[in-house]
Tab-separated table of N, CA and C in Angstrom:
chain	number	residue	atom	x	y	z
A	1	MET	N	0.841	-0.974	-0.231
A	1	MET	CA	-0.441	0.045	0.343
A	1	MET	C	0.775	1.368	0.428
A	2	ARG	N	-0.083	1.964	-1.193
A	2	ARG	CA	1.666	2.783	-1.009
A	2	ARG	C	0.550	4.579	-0.744
A	3	PRO	N	1.514	5.317	0.197
A	3	PRO	CA	0.798	6.142	1.683
A	3	PRO	C	0.051	7.083	0.626
A	4	ARG	N	-0.530	8.433	1.579
A	4	ARG	CA	-1.996	8.624	0.724
A	4	ARG	C	-0.980	10.315	1.224
A	5	HIS	N	-0.871	11.049	-0.341
A	5	HIS	CA	0.144	12.106	-0.132
A	5	HIS	C	-1.653	13.717	-0.076
A	6	LEU	N	-1.742	14.008	1.120
A	6	LEU	CA	-2.159	15.266	0.610
A	6	LEU	C	-2.331	16.177	-0.312
A	7	SER	N	-2.770	16.422	-1.269
A	7	SER	CA	-2.867	18.071	-1.968
A	7	SER	C	-2.602	19.266	-1.547
A	8	ARG	N	-1.676	20.044	-2.243
A	8	ARG	CA	-2.125	21.772	-1.625
A	8	ARG	C	-3.442	21.910	-1.526
A	9	ARG	N	-4.325	21.352	-2.716
A	9	ARG	CA	-5.932	21.987	-1.796
A	9	ARG	C	-5.691	21.561	-0.913
A	10	GLY	N	-6.529	20.954	-0.936
A	10	GLY	CA	-6.430	19.579	-0.370
A	10	GLY	C	-6.077	20.238	1.202
A	11	LEU	N	-4.935	20.540	1.875
A	11	LEU	CA	-4.575	21.674	3.276
A	11	LEU	C	-5.217	22.170	3.484
A	12	LEU	N	-5.260	22.762	2.287
A	12	LEU	CA	-5.333	24.904	2.189
A	12	LEU	C	-7.848	24.940	2.731
A	13	ALA	N	-7.990	23.951	1.809
A	13	ALA	CA	-8.938	23.451	1.959
A	13	ALA	C	-9.223	23.663	2.787
A	14	GLY	N	-8.979	22.354	3.290
A	14	GLY	CA	-8.201	21.967	4.851
A	14	GLY	C	-8.528	23.156	6.097
A	15	GLY	N	-7.362	23.578	5.779
A	15	GLY	CA	-6.791	24.848	6.878
A	15	GLY	C	-8.491	25.311	6.854
A	16	ALA	N	-8.418	26.172	5.939
A	16	ALA	CA	-9.792	27.663	6.648
A	16	ALA	C	-10.209	26.719	6.875
A	17	ALA	N	-11.119	25.493	6.588
A	17	ALA	CA	-11.989	24.943	7.472
A	17	ALA	C	-11.951	25.236	8.655
A	18	ALA	N	-10.452	24.202	9.317
A	18	ALA	CA	-10.152	24.681	10.187
A	18	ALA	C	-10.209	26.183	11.276
A	19	LEU	N	-10.011	26.471	10.166
A	19	LEU	CA	-9.735	27.907	10.783
A	19	LEU	C	-11.296	29.007	11.021
A	20	ALA	N	-12.170	28.275	10.592
A	20	ALA	CA	-13.498	28.476	10.420
A	20	ALA	C	-14.689	28.022	11.685
A	21	ALA	N	-14.100	27.208	11.437
A	21	ALA	CA	-14.774	26.098	13.094
A	21	ALA	C	-14.564	27.291	14.633
A	22	CYS	N	-12.744	27.355	14.163
A	22	CYS	CA	-12.095	27.988	14.925
A	22	CYS	C	-13.089	29.374	15.247
A	23	SER	N	-12.673	30.080	14.680
A	23	SER	CA	-13.304	31.066	14.693
A	23	SER	C	-15.176	31.120	15.334
A	24	ALA	N	-16.032	30.435	14.999
A	24	ALA	CA	-17.156	30.062	15.677
A	24	ALA	C	-17.457	29.221	16.626
A	25	SER	N	-16.549	29.221	16.856
A	25	SER	CA	-17.079	28.344	18.374
A	25	SER	C	-16.260	29.257	20.019
A	26	GLY	N	-15.600	30.657	19.130
A	26	GLY	CA	-15.069	31.706	19.663
A	26	GLY	C	-16.268	32.595	20.448
A	27	PRO	N	-15.302	33.083	21.940
A	27	PRO	CA	-16.252	34.228	22.876
A	27	PRO	C	-17.644	34.168	21.480
A	28	ALA	N	-18.417	35.182	21.506
A	28	ALA	CA	-19.572	35.554	21.528
A	28	ALA	C	-18.216	37.658	21.534
A	29	GLN	N	-19.293	38.392	20.767
A	29	GLN	CA	-18.351	39.454	20.404
A	29	GLN	C	-19.122	40.174	21.175
A	30	PRO	N	-19.210	40.545	22.171
A	30	PRO	CA	-20.336	42.369	22.830
A	30	PRO	C	-20.494	42.840	21.708
A	31	SER	N	-21.804	43.172	21.954
A	31	SER	CA	-22.642	43.997	21.149
A	31	SER	C	-22.610	45.321	21.392
A	32	ALA	N	-22.467	46.600	20.814
A	32	ALA	CA	-22.722	47.340	21.004
A	32	ALA	C	-24.247	47.686	21.696
A	33	PRO	N	-24.093	48.167	23.035
A	33	PRO	CA	-25.059	48.258	24.410
A	33	PRO	C	-26.214	49.272	22.460
A	34	ALA	N	-28.066	49.207	23.674
A	34	ALA	CA	-28.423	49.924	22.478
A	34	ALA	C	-28.610	51.043	22.809
A	35	PRO	N	-28.658	52.055	22.604
A	35	PRO	CA	-29.692	53.203	22.459
A	35	PRO	C	-30.422	53.756	23.479
A	36	ASP	N	-30.138	55.022	24.625
A	36	ASP	CA	-30.870	54.737	25.327
A	36	ASP	C	-33.131	55.140	24.769
A	37	SER	N	-33.685	54.270	25.012
A	37	SER	CA	-35.224	55.343	24.792
A	37	SER	C	-35.351	56.448	24.941
A	38	PRO	N	-36.430	57.712	24.749
A	38	PRO	CA	-36.757	59.199	24.295
A	38	PRO	C	-36.841	58.998	25.295
A	39	GLU	N	-37.965	57.695	26.545
A	39	GLU	CA	-38.024	58.540	27.431
A	39	GLU	C	-36.607	58.312	28.727
A	40	THR	N	-35.820	57.226	28.425
A	40	THR	CA	-34.582	56.644	29.288
A	40	THR	C	-34.297	59.011	29.014
A	41	VAL	N	-33.715	58.811	28.043
A	41	VAL	CA	-32.529	60.086	27.380
A	41	VAL	C	-33.987	61.011	28.614
A	42	LEU	N	-35.237	61.564	29.108
A	42	LEU	CA	-35.293	62.202	29.226
A	42	LEU	C	-35.573	62.119	30.988
A	43	VAL	N	-34.917	60.884	31.383
A	43	VAL	CA	-35.108	60.852	32.578
A	43	VAL	C	-34.081	61.823	32.899
A	44	LYS	N	-33.159	60.798	32.238
A	44	LYS	CA	-31.005	61.032	33.341
A	44	LYS	C	-31.443	62.813	32.864
A	45	GLN	N	-32.215	63.535	32.242
A	45	GLN	CA	-31.965	64.480	32.586
A	45	GLN	C	-32.218	66.281	32.989
A	46	LEU	N	-33.324	64.351	33.836
A	46	LEU	CA	-34.437	65.273	34.295
A	46	LEU	C	-33.857	65.293	36.131
A	47	ILE	N	-32.679	64.562	35.543
A	47	ILE	CA	-32.134	63.450	36.624
A	47	ILE	C	-31.101	64.583	37.001
A	48	ALA	N	-30.514	64.690	36.253
A	48	ALA	CA	-29.156	65.966	36.208
A	48	ALA	C	-29.752	67.666	36.218
A	49	GLU	N	-31.262	67.897	35.621
A	49	GLU	CA	-31.461	69.569	36.546
A	49	GLU	C	-31.894	68.917	37.882
A	50	LYS	N	-33.272	67.948	38.441
A	50	LYS	CA	-32.530	68.341	40.050
A	50	LYS	C	-31.180	68.484	40.537
A	51	GLU	N	-30.795	67.417	40.279
A	51	GLU	CA	-28.671	67.904	40.895
A	51	GLU	C	-28.802	69.181	40.987
A	52	ARG	N	-28.898	69.661	39.628
A	52	ARG	CA	-27.839	71.057	39.844
A	52	ARG	C	-29.109	72.165	40.473
A	53	THR	N	-30.286	72.359	40.716
A	53	THR	CA	-31.298	71.813	41.649
A	53	THR	C	-31.460	71.935	43.170
A	54	ILE	N	-31.337	70.960	43.946
A	54	ILE	CA	-30.485	70.446	45.089
A	54	ILE	C	-28.938	70.546	45.200
A	55	ALA	N	-28.023	71.921	44.609
A	55	ALA	CA	-26.913	72.031	44.598
A	55	ALA	C	-27.354	73.806	44.813
A	56	LEU	N	-28.141	74.405	44.399
A	56	LEU	CA	-28.696	75.622	44.719
A	56	LEU	C	-28.908	75.799	45.491
A	57	TYR	N	-30.207	74.971	46.011
A	57	TYR	CA	-30.789	74.793	47.107
A	57	TYR	C	-29.451	74.799	48.275
A	58	SER	N	-29.259	73.387	48.195
A	58	SER	CA	-27.916	72.937	49.031
A	58	SER	C	-26.441	74.811	49.250
A	59	ALA	N	-26.686	75.222	48.682
A	59	ALA	CA	-25.982	76.432	48.557
A	59	ALA	C	-26.750	77.925	49.620
A	60	LEU	N	-27.778	77.676	49.042
A	60	LEU	CA	-28.624	78.848	50.174
A	60	LEU	C	-28.776	78.413	51.261
A	61	ILE	N	-29.228	76.699	51.577
A	61	ILE	CA	-29.476	76.998	52.989
A	61	ILE	C	-28.921	76.021	54.512
A	62	ALA	N	-26.854	76.293	53.515
A	62	ALA	CA	-25.399	76.571	53.721
A	62	ALA	C	-25.166	78.444	54.166
A	63	GLY	N	-25.834	78.063	53.641
A	63	GLY	CA	-25.704	80.048	53.657
A	63	GLY	C	-26.748	80.621	54.567
A	64	GLY	N	-27.409	79.616	56.030
A	64	GLY	CA	-28.287	80.706	56.570
A	64	GLY	C	-30.026	79.778	56.194
A	65	GLY	N	-30.199	79.504	55.321
A	65	GLY	CA	-31.190	79.453	54.669
A	65	GLY	C	-32.026	78.173	54.469
A	66	GLU	N	-32.470	77.491	56.048
A	66	GLU	CA	-32.666	76.327	56.399
A	66	GLU	C	-33.811	75.752	56.634
A	67	ARG	N	-34.885	77.360	56.526
A	67	ARG	CA	-35.947	77.422	56.307
A	67	ARG	C	-36.698	76.775	54.795
A	68	LEU	N	-35.652	75.709	54.483
A	68	LEU	CA	-34.680	75.644	52.734
A	68	LEU	C	-34.920	73.893	52.966
A	69	VAL	N	-34.378	73.344	53.681
A	69	VAL	CA	-34.652	71.706	54.393
A	69	VAL	C	-35.243	71.004	53.579
A	70	PRO	N	-37.133	71.228	53.600
A	70	PRO	CA	-37.984	70.962	53.176
A	70	PRO	C	-37.757	70.382	51.418
A	71	PHE	N	-37.997	71.452	51.486
A	71	PHE	CA	-37.933	72.501	49.316
A	71	PHE	C	-37.153	71.212	48.833
A	72	ARG	N	-35.514	71.609	50.265
A	72	ARG	CA	-35.249	69.907	48.711
A	72	ARG	C	-34.368	68.695	48.868
A	73	ASP	N	-35.404	68.110	49.918
A	73	ASP	CA	-35.010	66.452	50.667
A	73	ASP	C	-36.234	66.782	49.801
A	74	ARG	N	-37.297	67.500	49.174
A	74	ARG	CA	-38.736	66.083	47.748
A	74	ARG	C	-37.503	67.150	47.069
A	75	HIS	N	-35.958	68.063	45.798
A	75	HIS	CA	-36.457	67.611	45.036
A	75	HIS	C	-35.458	65.987	45.087
A	76	GLN	N	-35.042	65.638	47.098
A	76	GLN	CA	-33.864	64.926	46.579
A	76	GLN	C	-35.149	63.506	46.307
A	77	ALA	N	-35.404	63.183	47.065
A	77	ALA	CA	-36.959	61.902	46.003
A	77	ALA	C	-37.502	62.331	45.546
A	78	HIS	N	-37.319	63.393	44.458
A	78	HIS	CA	-37.643	63.373	43.071
A	78	HIS	C	-36.233	61.895	41.740
A	79	VAL	N	-35.941	62.854	42.972
A	79	VAL	CA	-34.481	62.075	42.243
A	79	VAL	C	-33.896	60.731	42.179
A	80	ASP	N	-34.869	60.887	43.957
A	80	ASP	CA	-34.506	58.840	44.001
A	80	ASP	C	-35.862	58.208	43.420
A	81	GLU	N	-36.492	58.875	42.953
A	81	GLU	CA	-38.024	57.940	42.331
A	81	GLU	C	-37.514	57.902	40.608
A	82	LEU	N	-37.207	59.195	39.924
A	82	LEU	CA	-36.379	58.912	38.538
A	82	LEU	C	-35.416	58.023	38.850
A	83	ARG	N	-34.377	58.074	39.770
A	83	ARG	CA	-33.371	56.192	38.830
A	83	ARG	C	-33.986	55.111	39.261
A	84	LYS	N	-34.717	55.283	40.046
A	84	LYS	CA	-35.186	53.432	40.063
A	84	LYS	C	-35.921	53.997	38.505
A	85	HIS	N	-35.661	54.366	36.975
A	85	HIS	CA	-36.070	53.847	36.234
A	85	HIS	C	-35.375	54.371	35.670
A	86	VAL	N	-33.588	53.831	34.996
A	86	VAL	CA	-32.297	54.509	35.087
A	86	VAL	C	-31.632	53.605	35.692
A	87	ALA	N	-30.942	52.746	35.103
A	87	ALA	CA	-30.023	51.632	35.327
A	87	ALA	C	-28.854	52.377	34.554
A	88	GLY	N	-27.281	51.474	35.313
A	88	GLY	CA	-26.709	50.873	34.766
A	88	GLY	C	-25.151	52.333	33.906
A	89	PRO	N	-24.084	52.532	33.184
A	89	PRO	CA	-22.787	53.379	33.350
A	89	PRO	C	-24.065	54.152	32.889
A	90	GLY	N	-23.318	55.419	33.114
A	90	GLY	CA	-23.442	56.289	31.767
A	90	GLY	C	-24.898	57.641	32.728
A	91	THR	N	-25.296	56.578	33.120
A	91	THR	CA	-26.667	57.766	34.021
A	91	THR	C	-26.548	58.978	34.317
A	92	PRO	N	-27.113	59.225	35.018
A	92	PRO	CA	-26.985	60.558	36.183
A	92	PRO	C	-25.398	60.173	37.525
A	93	ALA	N	-26.371	59.413	37.819
A	93	ALA	CA	-25.483	59.299	39.040
A	93	ALA	C	-23.950	58.646	39.008
A	94	THR	N	-24.185	58.047	38.289
A	94	THR	CA	-22.298	57.886	37.761
A	94	THR	C	-21.714	58.995	37.096
A	95	GLY	N	-22.716	60.689	36.623
A	95	GLY	CA	-22.053	61.914	36.916
A	95	GLY	C	-22.107	61.637	35.271
A	96	ALA	N	-22.743	60.757	34.778
A	96	ALA	CA	-21.518	61.128	33.193
A	96	ALA	C	-23.065	61.310	32.165
A	97	THR	N	-24.157	62.435	32.202
A	97	THR	CA	-25.589	63.136	31.560
A	97	THR	C	-25.415	63.723	30.224
A	98	GLY	N	-23.906	64.099	30.614
A	98	GLY	CA	-23.729	64.639	28.500
A	98	GLY	C	-25.129	65.665	29.174
A	99	SER	N	-25.987	66.354	29.791
A	99	SER	CA	-26.563	66.999	28.589
A	99	SER	C	-26.097	68.357	29.227
A	100	PRO	N	-26.246	69.464	28.536
A	100	PRO	CA	-26.903	70.548	29.021
A	100	PRO	C	-27.747	71.104	29.924
A	101	ALA	N	-26.222	72.551	30.020
A	101	ALA	CA	-27.430	72.590	32.252
A	101	ALA	C	-28.809	73.822	31.730
A	102	PRO	N	-29.955	73.495	31.738
A	102	PRO	CA	-30.769	74.527	31.589
A	102	PRO	C	-30.784	75.677	31.827
A	103	SER	N	-31.598	76.661	31.191
A	103	SER	CA	-31.543	77.656	31.375
A	103	SER	C	-32.081	78.352	32.745
A	104	GLY	N	-30.914	79.577	33.848
A	104	GLY	CA	-31.357	79.312	35.373
A	104	GLY	C	-30.274	78.396	36.079
A	105	SER	N	-29.985	77.439	36.285
A	105	SER	CA	-29.315	75.986	36.490
A	105	SER	C	-27.383	76.961	37.222
A	106	PRO	N	-27.170	76.589	37.746
A	106	PRO	CA	-26.266	76.857	38.537
A	106	PRO	C	-25.312	76.528	36.865
A	107	ALA	N	-24.404	77.747	37.073
A	107	ALA	CA	-23.153	77.403	35.832
A	107	ALA	C	-22.518	76.391	36.643
A	108	PRO	N	-22.082	75.548	35.730
A	108	PRO	CA	-20.686	74.985	36.192
A	108	PRO	C	-19.883	75.234	35.723
A	109	SER	N	-18.724	73.884	37.181
A	109	SER	CA	-17.533	75.065	37.924
A	109	SER	C	-16.553	75.783	36.374
A	110	GLY	N	-15.982	76.381	36.893
A	110	GLY	CA	-14.796	77.701	35.518
A	110	GLY	C	-16.149	77.837	34.647
A	111	SER	N	-16.452	78.245	35.291
A	111	SER	CA	-17.751	78.903	34.145
A	111	SER	C	-17.053	80.734	34.433
A	112	ALA	N	-16.848	81.477	33.201
A	112	ALA	CA	-16.491	83.167	34.306
A	112	ALA	C	-16.953	83.401	34.688
A	113	GLU	N	-18.264	83.130	35.286
A	113	GLU	CA	-19.002	84.224	35.363
A	113	GLU	C	-20.265	83.085	36.274
A	114	PRO	N	-20.004	82.906	37.996
A	114	PRO	CA	-20.876	81.755	37.889
A	114	PRO	C	-21.939	82.892	38.586
A	115	ASP	N	-23.215	81.885	38.752
A	115	ASP	CA	-24.376	82.534	38.515
A	115	ASP	C	-24.515	82.589	40.375
A	116	LYS	N	-24.639	84.244	41.016
A	116	LYS	CA	-24.647	83.388	43.041
A	116	LYS	C	-26.503	82.707	43.222
A	117	PRO	N	-26.610	82.517	44.072
A	117	PRO	CA	-27.897	82.067	45.290
A	117	PRO	C	-28.302	82.808	45.055
A	118	SER	N	-30.306	82.733	44.968
A	118	SER	CA	-31.053	83.400	45.421
A	118	SER	C	-31.996	83.528	45.591
A	119	LEU	N	-32.902	83.756	46.630
A	119	LEU	CA	-34.670	83.232	46.585
A	119	LEU	C	-35.585	83.418	45.550
A	120	SER	N	-34.974	84.216	45.258
A	120	SER	CA	-35.372	84.870	43.448
A	120	SER	C	-34.559	83.992	42.416
A	121	ARG	N	-33.788	83.848	42.212
A	121	ARG	CA	-33.549	83.010	41.208
A	121	ARG	C	-33.476	81.247	41.404
A	122	LEU	N	-34.452	80.820	42.416
A	122	LEU	CA	-34.077	79.530	42.996
A	122	LEU	C	-36.449	79.688	42.254
A	123	ARG	N	-36.318	80.398	43.024
A	123	ARG	CA	-38.312	81.085	42.331
A	123	ARG	C	-38.028	80.258	40.382
A	124	GLU	N	-37.601	81.477	40.214
A	124	GLU	CA	-37.520	81.237	38.285
A	124	GLU	C	-37.699	80.184	38.297
A	125	LEU	N	-36.210	79.679	38.647
A	125	LEU	CA	-36.115	77.809	38.449
A	125	LEU	C	-37.271	77.293	38.512
A	126	GLU	N	-37.342	77.000	40.135
A	126	GLU	CA	-38.727	76.293	39.632
A	126	GLU	C	-39.656	76.713	39.515
A	127	ARG	N	-40.124	77.841	39.014
A	127	ARG	CA	-41.323	78.525	38.261
A	127	ARG	C	-41.906	77.229	36.478
A	128	LYS	N	-39.958	78.120	35.745
A	128	LYS	CA	-39.301	76.976	34.329
A	128	LYS	C	-39.374	76.062	34.797
A	129	ALA	N	-38.968	75.046	35.311
A	129	ALA	CA	-39.199	74.292	35.754
A	129	ALA	C	-40.437	73.063	35.070
A	130	ALA	N	-41.744	73.800	36.446
A	130	ALA	CA	-43.167	73.632	36.565
A	130	ALA	C	-43.570	73.486	34.646
A	131	ALA	N	-42.936	74.665	34.144
A	131	ALA	CA	-43.978	74.994	32.652
A	131	ALA	C	-43.575	74.532	32.199
A	132	LEU	N	-42.326	73.437	32.383
A	132	LEU	CA	-41.644	72.016	30.944
A	132	LEU	C	-42.760	71.190	31.598
A	133	ARG	N	-42.420	70.660	32.498
A	133	ARG	CA	-43.317	70.085	31.704
A	133	ARG	C	-44.268	69.510	31.913
A	134	PRO	N	-45.327	69.966	31.364
A	134	PRO	CA	-46.494	69.349	30.584
A	134	PRO	C	-46.297	69.431	29.216
A	135	LYS	N	-45.140	69.657	28.974
A	135	LYS	CA	-44.349	69.966	27.388
A	135	LYS	C	-43.880	68.808	26.971
A	136	GLN	N	-43.207	67.950	28.529
A	136	GLN	CA	-42.137	66.555	28.566
A	136	GLN	C	-43.241	64.904	28.719
A	137	LEU	N	-44.783	65.650	28.748
A	137	LEU	CA	-45.169	64.174	29.054
A	137	LEU	C	-45.919	63.491	27.534
A	138	ALA	N	-45.773	64.192	26.615
A	138	ALA	CA	-46.131	63.625	25.024
A	138	ALA	C	-45.340	62.902	24.985
A	139	GLY	N	-45.783	61.422	24.013
A	139	GLY	CA	-45.467	60.221	24.632
A	139	GLY	C	-44.682	59.458	25.406
A	140	LEU	N	-44.114	59.447	26.047
A	140	LEU	CA	-44.173	58.301	27.439
A	140	LEU	C	-45.548	57.128	28.304
A	141	SER	N	-44.423	56.257	28.757
A	141	SER	CA	-45.366	56.019	29.378
A	141	SER	C	-46.587	56.370	30.213
A	142	PRO	N	-47.003	55.552	30.481
A	142	PRO	CA	-48.973	56.790	31.905
A	142	PRO	C	-48.205	56.842	32.712
A	143	GLY	N	-47.202	55.747	33.499
A	143	GLY	CA	-46.343	56.579	35.109
A	143	GLY	C	-45.548	56.760	34.912
A	144	MET	N	-44.609	57.149	33.762
A	144	MET	CA	-43.413	57.940	34.187
A	144	MET	C	-44.663	59.013	33.894
A	145	ALA	N	-45.929	59.239	32.687
A	145	ALA	CA	-46.116	60.944	32.747
A	145	ALA	C	-46.772	61.309	34.242
A	146	GLN	N	-47.308	60.055	34.449
A	146	GLN	CA	-47.864	61.047	36.081
A	146	GLN	C	-46.648	61.001	37.239
A	147	LEU	N	-45.503	59.861	37.417
A	147	LEU	CA	-44.179	61.544	37.813
A	147	LEU	C	-44.169	62.532	36.984
A	148	ILE	N	-43.334	62.729	36.759
A	148	ILE	CA	-43.031	64.154	35.864
A	148	ILE	C	-44.607	65.160	36.034
A	149	ALA	N	-45.064	64.747	35.857
A	149	ALA	CA	-46.970	65.440	36.065
A	149	ALA	C	-46.643	65.852	37.365
A	150	SER	N	-46.699	64.694	38.558
A	150	SER	CA	-46.272	64.776	40.066
A	150	SER	C	-45.434	66.462	40.229
A	151	ILE	N	-44.005	66.021	39.919
A	151	ILE	CA	-43.155	66.526	40.453
A	151	ILE	C	-43.436	68.054	39.596
A	152	GLY	N	-43.867	68.126	38.377
A	152	GLY	CA	-44.157	69.883	37.508
A	152	GLY	C	-44.820	69.830	38.909
A	153	ALA	N	-46.347	69.371	40.031
A	153	ALA	CA	-46.640	69.907	40.675
A	153	ALA	C	-46.685	70.503	41.667
A	154	CYS	N	-45.267	69.352	41.994
A	154	CYS	CA	-44.388	69.843	42.703
A	154	CYS	C	-43.604	71.319	42.735
A	155	GLU	N	-43.095	71.040	41.718
A	155	GLU	CA	-42.059	72.755	41.669
A	155	GLU	C	-43.131	74.060	42.015
A	156	ALA	N	-44.460	73.494	40.956
A	156	ALA	CA	-45.615	75.276	41.046
A	156	ALA	C	-45.555	75.668	42.686
A	157	ALA	N	-45.279	74.219	42.873
A	157	ALA	CA	-46.360	74.727	44.803
A	157	ALA	C	-44.525	75.490	45.304
A	158	HIS	N	-43.974	74.871	44.456
A	158	HIS	CA	-42.546	74.833	46.070
A	158	HIS	C	-42.610	76.275	45.630
A	159	VAL	N	-42.602	76.870	43.716
A	159	VAL	CA	-42.953	78.659	43.662
A	159	VAL	C	-43.863	79.820	44.377
A	160	VAL	N	-45.297	79.328	45.405
A	160	VAL	CA	-45.864	80.000	45.593
A	160	VAL	C	-45.933	79.724	47.261
A	161	ALA	N	-44.562	79.164	47.602
A	161	ALA	CA	-44.727	78.202	48.735
A	161	ALA	C	-43.455	78.840	49.571
A	162	LEU	N	-42.012	79.646	47.913
A	162	LEU	CA	-41.072	79.308	48.845
A	162	LEU	C	-40.763	80.771	49.658
A	163	PRO	N	-40.372	81.012	51.047
A	163	PRO	CA	-39.690	82.342	51.713
A	163	PRO	C	-39.890	83.483	51.052
A	164	LYS	N	-40.097	84.424	51.349
A	164	LYS	CA	-39.348	86.276	50.560
A	164	LYS	C	-38.563	86.122	51.028
A	165	SER	N	-37.778	85.981	52.212
A	165	SER	CA	-36.804	85.669	53.006
A	165	SER	C	-36.519	84.996	53.612
A	166	LEU	N	-35.253	85.226	54.541
A	166	LEU	CA	-34.301	83.901	54.819
A	166	LEU	C	-33.937	84.760	55.916
């Protein structure tokens, strides 16, 4: 019996088949994360906005405005509830929102002219936020629409309930 020799063509075809089998059985490649839904994007923006509002309240409280603690605490409760609807990297809880500060928000650190915290500025911020909420409800799930409407109602109540002076 004569030994069988493999042809060059046979070796190449066998090698290609082996490579294909190896690459197909390797670890699965991670897929790119799905983009956030419009509702999730809105929730992340609201969290970032609320965190800036809390910072403004905290600055006024630190300056002797202890009467503002309940107002700030309500905003913190809003953030806590909103965070239940988003999770994972890139959420405002990790500090990566990528959303610009809305007008009336505290200026980002490093700005040429940081805004000075004041009750009138805080009242205006609350008024603008409350006016914006109904416009944000379109296309949301019923539960999220109810949450955001409730937050807007609270902000509207803050406008009239904030003290005239500290």
